[in-house]
Amino acid sequence: MGLVKRRQWKYGLRWGLRLPAEGEGEGRLLPENREEMNWRVMLTLENLGQLHRACRQLHSLAYGKGHRTQWKPVLSSAYPMCPVQLHPLLWQPDTSSQFRLLTTKERKKSAKEKQRPVQPKPEKQEVEIMSRMTVEDLAKAMHKDIDHIYEALLNTSVDIDALEPDSVLDEVLIKDIVQKSGMKHKWAKLKEDKIKENKDAVKRPPADPASLTPRPPVVTILGHVDHGKTTLLDTLRKTQVAAMEAGGITQHIGAFLVRLPSGEKITFLDTPGHAAFSAMRARGTHVTDIVILVVAAEDGVMKQTVESIQHAKNAKVPIIVAINKCDKPEANPDRVKKELLAHNVVCEEYGGDVQAVHVSALKGDNLMALAEATVALAEVLELKADSTGPVEGTIIESRTDKGKGPVTTAIIQRGTLRKGCILVAGKSWAKVRMMFDENGKAMEVSPPSMPVEIVGWKEVPSAGEEILEVESEQRAREVVEWRSYAEQQEKAKKDLEVIEVKQKEHRDAYKKDREGMENMSWKQRRAAVYKSKKHLLAIRPKEKGESDKNVLHIIIKGDVDGSVEAILNILDTYDADEECELDVVHCGIGDISENDINLAETFKGVVYGFNVDANKPIQQLAAKKGIKLKMHKIIYRLVEDLQAELSSTLPCSLEEHVLGKAVVLAIFDVTVGKSTVPVAGCRVQKGQLDRKMKFKLIRNQEVIWTGYLSSLKHHKDDVPVVKTGMDCGLSLDKNIAFQVGDEIVCFNEKEVEQTISWDPGF
């Protein structure tokens, strides 16, 4: 079969053409079918062209960019066309453009462009962590609140109830919390704190002895309360300070310059003798040259006398003994001198070097002899000072004045103080605007050993601080900033030590709880932890109730820094926290303000004022908000009031008062209805038995029962009361077996107010 015939056979079978049968003539078409055959061949060729174009179109649709053309078969006008069936999933007509062929290069390019870009996953937030982070620090680093940290620790072994914002977290816990929060951690770079240059102000080196000039002695008067210290000083000054002191006792350090008839000058410091002002007395001896120890001739050596002697010895200051009140009939100066021997104070009469002068401060007897003894001792000491150069001194007392602002009473020890000087004391500084003496008279200069009131402080410095002069305001600010920085560093160091100790305790406790759990599965470990802490869950409601114990919040305002210091020293001795916790919310200097009232309202506290005032609007505001204002001018009255306020927070206790006692002599059983009731035959030995009161059954000195009687009879009669010597029968509200010899006690209970057990020592 030739090539043409093979093609005709191939396409004829495919398109329904009939070939000649065997014997009809090989390779030849029948004459009658020639026209039909020609038509079929033409139709076949045209369909083949259409099929080829359709295949190319399908190929371009499968690999094209998306710009598809619609296949439009060209129909022959002369011949009908057999339809070509296309696959329905591959054939999608596109009416937007005509068919065009795409090259292989273009098809590859369109396939690449068809791929959509993959969206990158959002990066996790990085959290900078470091060792010894607290809960609060971690929350800030994660930009979350503290509750988020607690939620992350819910399913861990950490006791969340024990966590506080300042609790330190372990490194493992920190990483676990960050991971649970969908973040990743990185270690924070250690920031090396630059070591600041020490810019503190210090004292000058000792002056050249040749440049020193004589100065008046600074004398401190010490002694027991009410032994006449201030009266002695008043007589020397010819003033009446003692009459103005509240309660007749000195409650501040008074600095006075006394000019003697001989022309000599002596600076006196009058310190309080009350037990509460021990710190003031110690501060007085720190700046003094001579101590005059005042002892009452009729009382002798007392508690504060011994304390004053110890202060003088610690300061290595010489003592002059002034035996006061020698004009009284019961005075015994020799007994005073003998009592002083027990404290290593040996008077000249007993071979010592301590001068003892017998005086009467009230009448002014022998006061000049005391002054001369003081001047003579000062000459022996050869007291001199450098009156040139920057000022050095010590703050004796500080307060806030309504018109002047922060005011300090100071003793200048070196240099000469003038207006305009820049001073630094503690963490405060001042540019001296005004200076006053003890009488309120303005001063221009203040040489060494002169008491002076300084006005111009930015803040109230603490009493006892050292005063140093600097060259400029900028230098003063640098000194204050350095001292604040040094204090913060010291505090941070102490806090770090406490944190390390607590962290070690937590680690040890954690290891102890996890002992023996190394080989357990996580379920077994969790069950063991729950079992070990199950008893704590039952105790927590009780602990919560115990945490709501009595607390008294107080606010203290005083006139001067020393008074507030003395009150706080007294409160340091408070030791009754189990009965009522004492919380000092705030303490300060000056009159009571609206802020104090608002603070007291917040804490539901009490405001105590010592030698300060509260104006009428403040009093009305306090009354409106229900805030207690306790104003006092005598320190021991304030302490007594505080004791009463603490006692008022305690619940009343029940006290038993015995009304009568009886002894069981016989035992009976009485049938009442279907039950048998035990009855005791008794005899009243003391007092009376009242049926309405409570009773106790005591056997072998042990209380067996407490309650009320169900019946009380004398013979066969029901009686309300049985008196001493009478016999009676009684039954209890509970069936308890009596025994001969049991004791029946009748008593009543009364509520009694409790008193706080705190004893401040005076």
CSV table of C-alpha atoms in Angstrom, one decimal, residues 16 24 29 46 72 126 157 218 248 281 299 373 413 472 498 519 524 534 552 571 642 648 685 694 743 755:
chain,number,residue,atom,x,y,z
A,16,GLY,CA,-15.7,6.9,9.1
A,24,GLU,CA,-12.9,-4.8,-5.2
A,29,LEU,CA,-11.6,3.7,-5.5
A,46,GLU,CA,-10.2,20.9,6.9
A,72,LYS,CA,-13.5,30.4,16.9
A,126,GLU,CA,12.6,40.4,71.5
A,157,SER,CA,5.1,25.2,90.5
A,218,VAL,CA,30.6,76.4,124.3
A,248,GLY,CA,7.9,73.6,132.8
A,281,ARG,CA,21.7,65.6,124.6
A,299,ASP,CA,17.0,64.1,144.6
A,373,ALA,CA,34.7,78.2,137.3
A,413,GLN,CA,33.2,76.5,114.8
A,472,SER,CA,29.2,79.0,94.5
A,498,VAL,CA,18.8,41.5,101.1
A,519,ASN,CA,12.9,10.3,88.4
A,524,GLN,CA,3.7,12.5,89.4
A,534,LYS,CA,-2.4,21.0,100.2
A,552,LEU,CA,-3.1,52.2,113.8
A,571,LEU,CA,8.2,54.9,118.7
A,642,LEU,CA,-0.9,57.5,121.8
A,648,SER,CA,-8.9,51.6,122.0
A,685,GLN,CA,-20.1,27.6,151.0
A,694,LYS,CA,-23.5,31.1,134.3
A,743,GLU,CA,-17.3,22.2,143.0
A,755,THR,CA,-4.6,48.2,127.7
